[in-house]
């Protein structure tokens, strides 16, 4: 039912010339559980061409790849943003770690100076991320570790 609703809404938006200046942002939680959206690539590419945006909540990259195959790479790179809510799944953690990126650390010792590149967040930190925290990944911006909001607040 949710899959049909999302597809209908996008179909309506794709057929509209304008949104009366409104920005429409979709937050798709349980993305891997709503079933395969047939026009998802068209939907996320529309994200770049119109005043709409899609934010995916990432919980299991494996399930999503099972559903969409390598098309998921196109989906992820065209979405406005992704939110990692936490996971114990190593594939998902490595995927998020890749999107977060690397950082350069300068090491000063009494004998010499050197710099090393390391992941901004280790696998262990991602695995043990507090339940009230999430990571927001927006294209072209540095990832943000932020508090989750409650829909009832």
PDB file of N, CA and C in Angstrom, residues 43-141:
ATOM      1  N   UNK A  43      12.405   8.786 -10.295  1.00  0.00           N
ATOM      2  CA  UNK A  43      12.009   9.635  -9.166  1.00  0.00           C
ATOM      3  C   UNK A  43      13.205  10.373  -8.576  1.00  0.00           C
ATOM      4  N   UNK A  44      14.304   9.652  -8.337  1.00  0.00           N
ATOM      5  CA  UNK A  44      15.455  10.303  -7.712  1.00  0.00           C
ATOM      6  C   UNK A  44      16.164  11.239  -8.687  1.00  0.00           C
ATOM      7  N   UNK A  45      16.115  10.937  -9.971  1.00  0.00           N
ATOM      8  CA  UNK A  45      16.704  11.859 -10.952  1.00  0.00           C
ATOM      9  C   UNK A  45      15.851  13.114 -11.068  1.00  0.00           C
ATOM     10  N   UNK A  46      14.543  12.977 -10.890  1.00  0.00           N
ATOM     11  CA  UNK A  46      13.653  14.121 -10.878  1.00  0.00           C
ATOM     12  C   UNK A  46      14.010  15.034  -9.712  1.00  0.00           C
ATOM     13  N   UNK A  47      14.505  14.434  -8.644  1.00  0.00           N
ATOM     14  CA  UNK A  47      14.967  15.152  -7.464  1.00  0.00           C
ATOM     15  C   UNK A  47      15.920  16.279  -7.876  1.00  0.00           C
ATOM     16  N   UNK A  48      16.780  16.023  -8.853  1.00  0.00           N
ATOM     17  CA  UNK A  48      17.756  17.013  -9.298  1.00  0.00           C
ATOM     18  C   UNK A  48      17.146  18.049 -10.240  1.00  0.00           C
ATOM     19  N   UNK A  49      16.056  17.722 -10.898  1.00  0.00           N
ATOM     20  CA  UNK A  49      15.485  18.588 -11.930  1.00  0.00           C
ATOM     21  C   UNK A  49      14.320  19.438 -11.450  1.00  0.00           C
ATOM     22  N   UNK A  50      13.747  19.118 -10.320  1.00  0.00           N
ATOM     23  CA  UNK A  50      12.568  19.852  -9.865  1.00  0.00           C
ATOM     24  C   UNK A  50      12.755  20.270  -8.421  1.00  0.00           C
ATOM     25  N   UNK A  51      11.764  20.847  -7.882  1.00  0.00           N
ATOM     26  CA  UNK A  51      11.826  21.362  -6.519  1.00  0.00           C
ATOM     27  C   UNK A  51      11.406  20.281  -5.521  1.00  0.00           C
ATOM     28  N   UNK A  52      11.966  19.091  -5.689  1.00  0.00           N
ATOM     29  CA  UNK A  52      11.659  17.976  -4.793  1.00  0.00           C
ATOM     30  C   UNK A  52      12.952  17.375  -4.269  1.00  0.00           C
ATOM     31  N   UNK A  53      12.852  16.629  -3.218  1.00  0.00           N
ATOM     32  CA  UNK A  53      14.004  15.942  -2.660  1.00  0.00           C
ATOM     33  C   UNK A  53      13.587  14.628  -2.028  1.00  0.00           C
ATOM     34  N   UNK A  54      14.503  13.680  -2.031  1.00  0.00           N
ATOM     35  CA  UNK A  54      14.246  12.379  -1.402  1.00  0.00           C
ATOM     36  C   UNK A  54      15.346  12.127  -0.391  1.00  0.00           C
ATOM     37  N   UNK A  55      14.958  11.781   0.818  1.00  0.00           N
ATOM     38  CA  UNK A  55      15.896  11.374   1.852  1.00  0.00           C
ATOM     39  C   UNK A  55      15.593   9.924   2.202  1.00  0.00           C
ATOM     40  N   UNK A  56      16.593   9.066   2.047  1.00  0.00           N
ATOM     41  CA  UNK A  56      16.431   7.653   2.383  1.00  0.00           C
ATOM     42  C   UNK A  56      16.978   7.391   3.773  1.00  0.00           C
ATOM     43  N   UNK A  57      16.247   6.603   4.544  1.00  0.00           N
ATOM     44  CA  UNK A  57      16.721   6.148   5.843  1.00  0.00           C
ATOM     45  C   UNK A  57      17.405   4.801   5.607  1.00  0.00           C
ATOM     46  N   UNK A  58      18.696   4.730   5.881  1.00  0.00           N
ATOM     47  CA  UNK A  58      19.466   3.513   5.601  1.00  0.00           C
ATOM     48  C   UNK A  58      19.511   2.635   6.841  1.00  0.00           C
ATOM     49  N   UNK A  59      19.062   1.390   6.670  1.00  0.00           N
ATOM     50  CA  UNK A  59      19.118   0.438   7.771  1.00  0.00           C
ATOM     51  C   UNK A  59      19.824  -0.849   7.359  1.00  0.00           C
ATOM     52  N   UNK A  60      19.614  -1.282   6.109  1.00  0.00           N
ATOM     53  CA  UNK A  60      20.269  -2.494   5.631  1.00  0.00           C
ATOM     54  C   UNK A  60      20.575  -2.361   4.146  1.00  0.00           C
ATOM     55  N   UNK A  61      21.842  -2.154   3.855  1.00  0.00           N
ATOM     56  CA  UNK A  61      22.280  -2.052   2.463  1.00  0.00           C
ATOM     57  C   UNK A  61      22.097  -3.382   1.742  1.00  0.00           C
ATOM     58  N   UNK A  62      22.318  -4.485   2.446  1.00  0.00           N
ATOM     59  CA  UNK A  62      22.167  -5.818   1.825  1.00  0.00           C
ATOM     60  C   UNK A  62      20.752  -6.033   1.314  1.00  0.00           C
ATOM     61  N   UNK A  63      19.757  -5.721   2.118  1.00  0.00           N
ATOM     62  CA  UNK A  63      18.362  -5.896   1.689  1.00  0.00           C
ATOM     63  C   UNK A  63      18.060  -5.022   0.482  1.00  0.00           C
ATOM     64  N   UNK A  64      18.590  -3.806   0.520  1.00  0.00           N
ATOM     65  CA  UNK A  64      18.337  -2.878  -0.580  1.00  0.00           C
ATOM     66  C   UNK A  64      19.002  -3.363  -1.863  1.00  0.00           C
ATOM     67  N   UNK A  65      20.229  -3.873  -1.765  1.00  0.00           N
ATOM     68  CA  UNK A  65      20.899  -4.433  -2.944  1.00  0.00           C
ATOM     69  C   UNK A  65      20.168  -5.674  -3.441  1.00  0.00           C
ATOM     70  N   UNK A  66      19.642  -6.497  -2.527  1.00  0.00           N
ATOM     71  CA  UNK A  66      18.858  -7.661  -2.939  1.00  0.00           C
ATOM     72  C   UNK A  66      17.646  -7.227  -3.762  1.00  0.00           C
ATOM     73  N   UNK A  67      17.041  -6.128  -3.372  1.00  0.00           N
ATOM     74  CA  UNK A  67      15.835  -5.626  -4.029  1.00  0.00           C
ATOM     75  C   UNK A  67      16.139  -4.923  -5.349  1.00  0.00           C
ATOM     76  N   UNK A  68      17.162  -4.064  -5.371  1.00  0.00           N
ATOM     77  CA  UNK A  68      17.431  -3.212  -6.529  1.00  0.00           C
ATOM     78  C   UNK A  68      18.699  -3.559  -7.305  1.00  0.00           C
ATOM     79  N   UNK A  69      19.545  -4.418  -6.751  1.00  0.00           N
ATOM     80  CA  UNK A  69      20.807  -4.726  -7.422  1.00  0.00           C
ATOM     81  C   UNK A  69      21.684  -3.483  -7.483  1.00  0.00           C
ATOM     82  N   UNK A  70      22.515  -3.389  -8.520  1.00  0.00           N
ATOM     83  CA  UNK A  70      23.433  -2.256  -8.650  1.00  0.00           C
ATOM     84  C   UNK A  70      22.726  -0.939  -8.939  1.00  0.00           C
ATOM     85  N   UNK A  71      21.432  -0.994  -9.260  1.00  0.00           N
ATOM     86  CA  UNK A  71      20.654   0.233  -9.462  1.00  0.00           C
ATOM     87  C   UNK A  71      20.640   1.054  -8.169  1.00  0.00           C
ATOM     88  N   UNK A  72      20.838   0.384  -7.028  1.00  0.00           N
ATOM     89  CA  UNK A  72      20.863   1.109  -5.755  1.00  0.00           C
ATOM     90  C   UNK A  72      21.960   2.168  -5.746  1.00  0.00           C
ATOM     91  N   UNK A  73      23.087   1.923  -6.417  1.00  0.00           N
ATOM     92  CA  UNK A  73      24.155   2.937  -6.491  1.00  0.00           C
ATOM     93  C   UNK A  73      23.637   4.207  -7.164  1.00  0.00           C
ATOM     94  N   UNK A  74      22.865   4.045  -8.231  1.00  0.00           N
ATOM     95  CA  UNK A  74      22.266   5.201  -8.916  1.00  0.00           C
ATOM     96  C   UNK A  74      21.284   5.913  -7.999  1.00  0.00           C
ATOM     97  N   UNK A  75      20.489   5.138  -7.284  1.00  0.00           N
ATOM     98  CA  UNK A  75      19.510   5.708  -6.359  1.00  0.00           C
ATOM     99  C   UNK A  75      20.234   6.523  -5.285  1.00  0.00           C
ATOM    100  N   UNK A  76      21.242   5.926  -4.669  1.00  0.00           N
ATOM    101  CA  UNK A  76      21.956   6.589  -3.570  1.00  0.00           C
ATOM    102  C   UNK A  76      22.672   7.852  -4.030  1.00  0.00           C
ATOM    103  N   UNK A  77      23.292   7.820  -5.198  1.00  0.00           N
ATOM    104  CA  UNK A  77      24.044   8.992  -5.650  1.00  0.00           C
ATOM    105  C   UNK A  77      23.137  10.115  -6.138  1.00  0.00           C
ATOM    106  N   UNK A  78      21.878   9.832  -6.408  1.00  0.00           N
ATOM    107  CA  UNK A  78      20.961  10.865  -6.881  1.00  0.00           C
ATOM    108  C   UNK A  78      20.009  11.372  -5.805  1.00  0.00           C
ATOM    109  N   UNK A  79      19.966  10.719  -4.666  1.00  0.00           N
ATOM    110  CA  UNK A  79      19.094  11.190  -3.590  1.00  0.00           C
ATOM    111  C   UNK A  79      19.643  12.466  -2.975  1.00  0.00           C
ATOM    112  N   UNK A  80      18.746  13.287  -2.488  1.00  0.00           N
ATOM    113  CA  UNK A  80      19.133  14.528  -1.825  1.00  0.00           C
ATOM    114  C   UNK A  80      20.009  14.245  -0.614  1.00  0.00           C
ATOM    115  N   UNK A  81      19.607  13.276   0.181  1.00  0.00           N
ATOM    116  CA  UNK A  81      20.366  12.923   1.373  1.00  0.00           C
ATOM    117  C   UNK A  81      19.981  11.530   1.845  1.00  0.00           C
ATOM    118  N   UNK A  82      20.809  10.995   2.749  1.00  0.00           N
ATOM    119  CA  UNK A  82      20.550   9.701   3.371  1.00  0.00           C
ATOM    120  C   UNK A  82      20.758   9.864   4.872  1.00  0.00           C
ATOM    121  N   UNK A  83      20.010   9.087   5.633  1.00  0.00           N
ATOM    122  CA  UNK A  83      20.154   9.113   7.082  1.00  0.00           C
ATOM    123  C   UNK A  83      20.422   7.689   7.550  1.00  0.00           C
ATOM    124  N   UNK A  84      21.537   7.515   8.259  1.00  0.00           N
ATOM    125  CA  UNK A  84      21.902   6.224   8.837  1.00  0.00           C
ATOM    126  C   UNK A  84      21.415   6.224  10.271  1.00  0.00           C
ATOM    127  N   UNK A  85      20.493   5.303  10.562  1.00  0.00           N
ATOM    128  CA  UNK A  85      19.856   5.262  11.875  1.00  0.00           C
ATOM    129  C   UNK A  85      20.580   4.347  12.860  1.00  0.00           C
ATOM    130  N   UNK A  86      21.575   3.613  12.359  1.00  0.00           N
ATOM    131  CA  UNK A  86      22.303   2.653  13.185  1.00  0.00           C
ATOM    132  C   UNK A  86      22.071   1.250  12.663  1.00  0.00           C
ATOM    133  N   UNK A  87      23.067   0.397  12.837  1.00  0.00           N
ATOM    134  CA  UNK A  87      22.965  -0.977  12.361  1.00  0.00           C
ATOM    135  C   UNK A  87      24.096  -1.799  12.952  1.00  0.00           C
ATOM    136  N   UNK A  88      23.896  -3.079  13.018  1.00  0.00           N
ATOM    137  CA  UNK A  88      24.960  -4.009  13.393  1.00  0.00           C
ATOM    138  C   UNK A  88      25.474  -4.751  12.168  1.00  0.00           C
ATOM    139  N   UNK A  89      24.842  -4.513  11.022  1.00  0.00           N
ATOM    140  CA  UNK A  89      25.193  -5.189   9.783  1.00  0.00           C
ATOM    141  C   UNK A  89      26.482  -4.604   9.218  1.00  0.00           C
ATOM    142  N   UNK A  90      27.514  -5.435   9.062  1.00  0.00           N
ATOM    143  CA  UNK A  90      28.839  -4.959   8.648  1.00  0.00           C
ATOM    144  C   UNK A  90      28.817  -4.347   7.243  1.00  0.00           C
ATOM    145  N   UNK A  91      28.044  -4.898   6.318  1.00  0.00           N
ATOM    146  CA  UNK A  91      27.965  -4.327   4.968  1.00  0.00           C
ATOM    147  C   UNK A  91      27.396  -2.914   5.006  1.00  0.00           C
ATOM    148  N   UNK A  92      26.389  -2.716   5.826  1.00  0.00           N
ATOM    149  CA  UNK A  92      25.779  -1.397   5.959  1.00  0.00           C
ATOM    150  C   UNK A  92      26.756  -0.422   6.614  1.00  0.00           C
ATOM    151  N   UNK A  93      27.451  -0.872   7.627  1.00  0.00           N
ATOM    152  CA  UNK A  93      28.432  -0.024   8.319  1.00  0.00           C
ATOM    153  C   UNK A  93      29.547   0.394   7.367  1.00  0.00           C
ATOM    154  N   UNK A  94      30.073  -0.549   6.575  1.00  0.00           N
ATOM    155  CA  UNK A  94      31.132  -0.221   5.617  1.00  0.00           C
ATOM    156  C   UNK A  94      30.629   0.735   4.541  1.00  0.00           C
ATOM    157  N   UNK A  95      29.389   0.560   4.122  1.00  0.00           N
ATOM    158  CA  UNK A  95      28.786   1.444   3.118  1.00  0.00           C
ATOM    159  C   UNK A  95      28.700   2.874   3.667  1.00  0.00           C
ATOM    160  N   UNK A  96      28.194   3.015   4.878  1.00  0.00           N
ATOM    161  CA  UNK A  96      28.068   4.328   5.506  1.00  0.00           C
ATOM    162  C   UNK A  96      29.451   4.928   5.738  1.00  0.00           C
ATOM    163  N   UNK A  97      30.381   4.112   6.172  1.00  0.00           N
ATOM    164  CA  UNK A  97      31.749   4.574   6.404  1.00  0.00           C
ATOM    165  C   UNK A  97      32.352   5.141   5.117  1.00  0.00           C
ATOM    166  N   UNK A  98      32.065   4.498   3.994  1.00  0.00           N
ATOM    167  CA  UNK A  98      32.530   4.979   2.693  1.00  0.00           C
ATOM    168  C   UNK A  98      31.940   6.362   2.392  1.00  0.00           C
ATOM    169  N   UNK A  99      30.641   6.542   2.632  1.00  0.00           N
ATOM    170  CA  UNK A  99      29.986   7.816   2.342  1.00  0.00           C
ATOM    171  C   UNK A  99      30.463   8.926   3.274  1.00  0.00           C
ATOM    172  N   UNK A 100      30.770   8.585   4.508  1.00  0.00           N
ATOM    173  CA  UNK A 100      31.249   9.594   5.461  1.00  0.00           C
ATOM    174  C   UNK A 100      32.621  10.107   5.043  1.00  0.00           C
ATOM    175  N   UNK A 101      33.466   9.203   4.565  1.00  0.00           N
ATOM    176  CA  UNK A 101      34.763   9.624   4.050  1.00  0.00           C
ATOM    177  C   UNK A 101      35.918   9.465   5.018  1.00  0.00           C
ATOM    178  N   UNK A 102      37.013  10.031   4.590  1.00  0.00           N
ATOM    179  CA  UNK A 102      38.271   9.922   5.315  1.00  0.00           C
ATOM    180  C   UNK A 102      38.646  11.287   5.880  1.00  0.00           C
ATOM    181  N   UNK A 103      39.541  11.264   6.839  1.00  0.00           N
ATOM    182  CA  UNK A 103      40.089  12.494   7.402  1.00  0.00           C
ATOM    183  C   UNK A 103      41.599  12.333   7.526  1.00  0.00           C
ATOM    184  N   UNK A 104      42.303  13.422   7.540  1.00  0.00           N
ATOM    185  CA  UNK A 104      43.757  13.386   7.676  1.00  0.00           C
ATOM    186  C   UNK A 104      44.112  13.834   9.084  1.00  0.00           C
ATOM    187  N   UNK A 105      44.910  13.025   9.766  1.00  0.00           N
ATOM    188  CA  UNK A 105      45.345  13.359  11.122  1.00  0.00           C
ATOM    189  C   UNK A 105      46.825  13.666  11.091  1.00  0.00           C
ATOM    190  N   UNK A 106      47.200  14.746  11.716  1.00  0.00           N
ATOM    191  CA  UNK A 106      48.596  15.126  11.813  1.00  0.00           C
ATOM    192  C   UNK A 106      49.123  14.607  13.146  1.00  0.00           C
ATOM    193  N   UNK A 107      50.179  13.828  13.069  1.00  0.00           N
ATOM    194  CA  UNK A 107      50.789  13.247  14.264  1.00  0.00           C
ATOM    195  C   UNK A 107      52.113  13.976  14.514  1.00  0.00           C
ATOM    196  N   UNK A 108      52.240  14.568  15.678  1.00  0.00           N
ATOM    197  CA  UNK A 108      53.478  15.235  16.068  1.00  0.00           C
ATOM    198  C   UNK A 108      54.140  14.425  17.168  1.00  0.00           C
ATOM    199  N   UNK A 109      55.354  14.019  16.932  1.00  0.00           N
ATOM    200  CA  UNK A 109      56.118  13.383  17.998  1.00  0.00           C
ATOM    201  C   UNK A 109      57.379  14.212  18.194  1.00  0.00           C
ATOM    202  N   UNK A 110      58.130  13.899  19.194  1.00  0.00           N
ATOM    203  CA  UNK A 110      59.362  14.643  19.448  1.00  0.00           C
ATOM    204  C   UNK A 110      60.398  14.380  18.357  1.00  0.00           C
ATOM    205  N   UNK A 111      60.282  13.265  17.691  1.00  0.00           N
ATOM    206  CA  UNK A 111      61.282  12.881  16.693  1.00  0.00           C
ATOM    207  C   UNK A 111      60.885  13.317  15.287  1.00  0.00           C
ATOM    208  N   UNK A 112      59.625  13.134  14.903  1.00  0.00           N
ATOM    209  CA  UNK A 112      59.203  13.471  13.538  1.00  0.00           C
ATOM    210  C   UNK A 112      57.721  13.818  13.502  1.00  0.00           C
ATOM    211  N   UNK A 113      57.303  14.370  12.345  1.00  0.00           N
ATOM    212  CA  UNK A 113      55.899  14.693  12.084  1.00  0.00           C
ATOM    213  C   UNK A 113      55.443  13.859  10.903  1.00  0.00           C
ATOM    214  N   UNK A 114      54.215  13.386  10.967  1.00  0.00           N
ATOM    215  CA  UNK A 114      53.651  12.696   9.811  1.00  0.00           C
ATOM    216  C   UNK A 114      52.135  12.793   9.874  1.00  0.00           C
ATOM    217  N   UNK A 115      51.516  12.540   8.733  1.00  0.00           N
ATOM    218  CA  UNK A 115      50.058  12.551   8.716  1.00  0.00           C
ATOM    219  C   UNK A 115      49.560  11.206   8.213  1.00  0.00           C
ATOM    220  N   UNK A 116      48.424  10.818   8.711  1.00  0.00           N
ATOM    221  CA  UNK A 116      47.798   9.568   8.271  1.00  0.00           C
ATOM    222  C   UNK A 116      46.369   9.854   7.865  1.00  0.00           C
ATOM    223  N   UNK A 117      45.872   9.039   6.947  1.00  0.00           N
ATOM    224  CA  UNK A 117      44.459   9.121   6.564  1.00  0.00           C
ATOM    225  C   UNK A 117      43.732   7.988   7.263  1.00  0.00           C
ATOM    226  N   UNK A 118      42.618   8.313   7.847  1.00  0.00           N
ATOM    227  CA  UNK A 118      41.806   7.282   8.480  1.00  0.00           C
ATOM    228  C   UNK A 118      40.337   7.631   8.296  1.00  0.00           C
ATOM    229  N   UNK A 119      39.478   6.637   8.500  1.00  0.00           N
ATOM    230  CA  UNK A 119      38.044   6.881   8.383  1.00  0.00           C
ATOM    231  C   UNK A 119      37.600   7.866   9.459  1.00  0.00           C
ATOM    232  N   UNK A 120      36.684   8.735   9.079  1.00  0.00           N
ATOM    233  CA  UNK A 120      36.170   9.731  10.011  1.00  0.00           C
ATOM    234  C   UNK A 120      35.515   9.048  11.212  1.00  0.00           C
ATOM    235  N   UNK A 121      34.791   7.952  10.956  1.00  0.00           N
ATOM    236  CA  UNK A 121      34.217   7.148  12.043  1.00  0.00           C
ATOM    237  C   UNK A 121      34.618   5.691  11.836  1.00  0.00           C
ATOM    238  N   UNK A 122      35.122   5.079  12.871  1.00  0.00           N
ATOM    239  CA  UNK A 122      35.534   3.687  12.780  1.00  0.00           C
ATOM    240  C   UNK A 122      34.300   2.774  12.740  1.00  0.00           C
ATOM    241  N   UNK A 123      34.528   1.533  12.323  1.00  0.00           N
ATOM    242  CA  UNK A 123      33.444   0.540  12.319  1.00  0.00           C
ATOM    243  C   UNK A 123      32.867   0.390  13.722  1.00  0.00           C
ATOM    244  N   UNK A 124      33.752   0.387  14.701  1.00  0.00           N
ATOM    245  CA  UNK A 124      33.319   0.198  16.096  1.00  0.00           C
ATOM    246  C   UNK A 124      32.418   1.351  16.547  1.00  0.00           C
ATOM    247  N   UNK A 125      32.782   2.594  16.188  1.00  0.00           N
ATOM    248  CA  UNK A 125      31.951   3.746  16.564  1.00  0.00           C
ATOM    249  C   UNK A 125      30.590   3.686  15.870  1.00  0.00           C
ATOM    250  N   UNK A 126      30.579   3.270  14.608  1.00  0.00           N
ATOM    251  CA  UNK A 126      29.311   3.158  13.891  1.00  0.00           C
ATOM    252  C   UNK A 126      28.437   2.056  14.483  1.00  0.00           C
ATOM    253  N   UNK A 127      29.046   0.934  14.831  1.00  0.00           N
ATOM    254  CA  UNK A 127      28.301  -0.188  15.428  1.00  0.00           C
ATOM    255  C   UNK A 127      27.699   0.191  16.770  1.00  0.00           C
ATOM    256  N   UNK A 128      28.448   0.967  17.544  1.00  0.00           N
ATOM    257  CA  UNK A 128      28.028   1.313  18.907  1.00  0.00           C
ATOM    258  C   UNK A 128      27.466   2.725  19.021  1.00  0.00           C
ATOM    259  N   UNK A 129      27.011   3.256  17.898  1.00  0.00           N
ATOM    260  CA  UNK A 129      26.439   4.590  17.907  1.00  0.00           C
ATOM    261  C   UNK A 129      25.221   4.594  18.837  1.00  0.00           C
ATOM    262  N   UNK A 130      25.106   5.601  19.696  1.00  0.00           N
ATOM    263  CA  UNK A 130      23.956   5.639  20.615  1.00  0.00           C
ATOM    264  C   UNK A 130      22.619   5.602  19.864  1.00  0.00           C
ATOM    265  N   UNK A 131      21.633   4.959  20.453  1.00  0.00           N
ATOM    266  CA  UNK A 131      20.313   4.777  19.817  1.00  0.00           C
ATOM    267  C   UNK A 131      19.609   6.096  19.510  1.00  0.00           C
ATOM    268  N   UNK A 132      19.949   7.151  20.230  1.00  0.00           N
ATOM    269  CA  UNK A 132      19.291   8.434  20.006  1.00  0.00           C
ATOM    270  C   UNK A 132      20.020   9.298  18.967  1.00  0.00           C
ATOM    271  N   UNK A 133      21.040   8.730  18.308  1.00  0.00           N
ATOM    272  CA  UNK A 133      21.831   9.481  17.330  1.00  0.00           C
ATOM    273  C   UNK A 133      21.647   8.903  15.923  1.00  0.00           C
ATOM    274  N   UNK A 134      21.920   9.735  14.925  1.00  0.00           N
ATOM    275  CA  UNK A 134      21.894   9.302  13.529  1.00  0.00           C
ATOM    276  C   UNK A 134      22.969  10.071  12.772  1.00  0.00           C
ATOM    277  N   UNK A 135      23.268   9.620  11.569  1.00  0.00           N
ATOM    278  CA  UNK A 135      24.231  10.318  10.717  1.00  0.00           C
ATOM    279  C   UNK A 135      23.498  10.774   9.472  1.00  0.00           C
ATOM    280  N   UNK A 136      23.560  12.067   9.198  1.00  0.00           N
ATOM    281  CA  UNK A 136      22.923  12.658   8.025  1.00  0.00           C
ATOM    282  C   UNK A 136      24.003  12.867   6.970  1.00  0.00           C
ATOM    283  N   UNK A 137      23.781  12.273   5.794  1.00  0.00           N
ATOM    284  CA  UNK A 137      24.739  12.369   4.693  1.00  0.00           C
ATOM    285  C   UNK A 137      24.073  13.151   3.575  1.00  0.00           C
ATOM    286  N   UNK A 138      24.600  14.331   3.280  1.00  0.00           N
ATOM    287  CA  UNK A 138      24.079  15.157   2.195  1.00  0.00           C
ATOM    288  C   UNK A 138      25.177  15.298   1.145  1.00  0.00           C
ATOM    289  N   UNK A 139      24.796  15.230  -0.117  1.00  0.00           N
ATOM    290  CA  UNK A 139      25.780  15.333  -1.185  1.00  0.00           C
ATOM    291  C   UNK A 139      26.438  16.705  -1.176  1.00  0.00           C
ATOM    292  N   UNK A 140      27.748  16.684  -1.285  1.00  0.00           N
ATOM    293  CA  UNK A 140      28.501  17.925  -1.338  1.00  0.00           C
ATOM    294  C   UNK A 140      28.750  18.565   0.020  1.00  0.00           C
ATOM    295  N   UNK A 141      28.349  17.898   1.085  1.00  0.00           N
ATOM    296  CA  UNK A 141      28.548  18.437   2.431  1.00  0.00           C
ATOM    297  C   UNK A 141      29.145  17.363   3.319  1.00  0.00           C
TER     298      UNK A 141
END
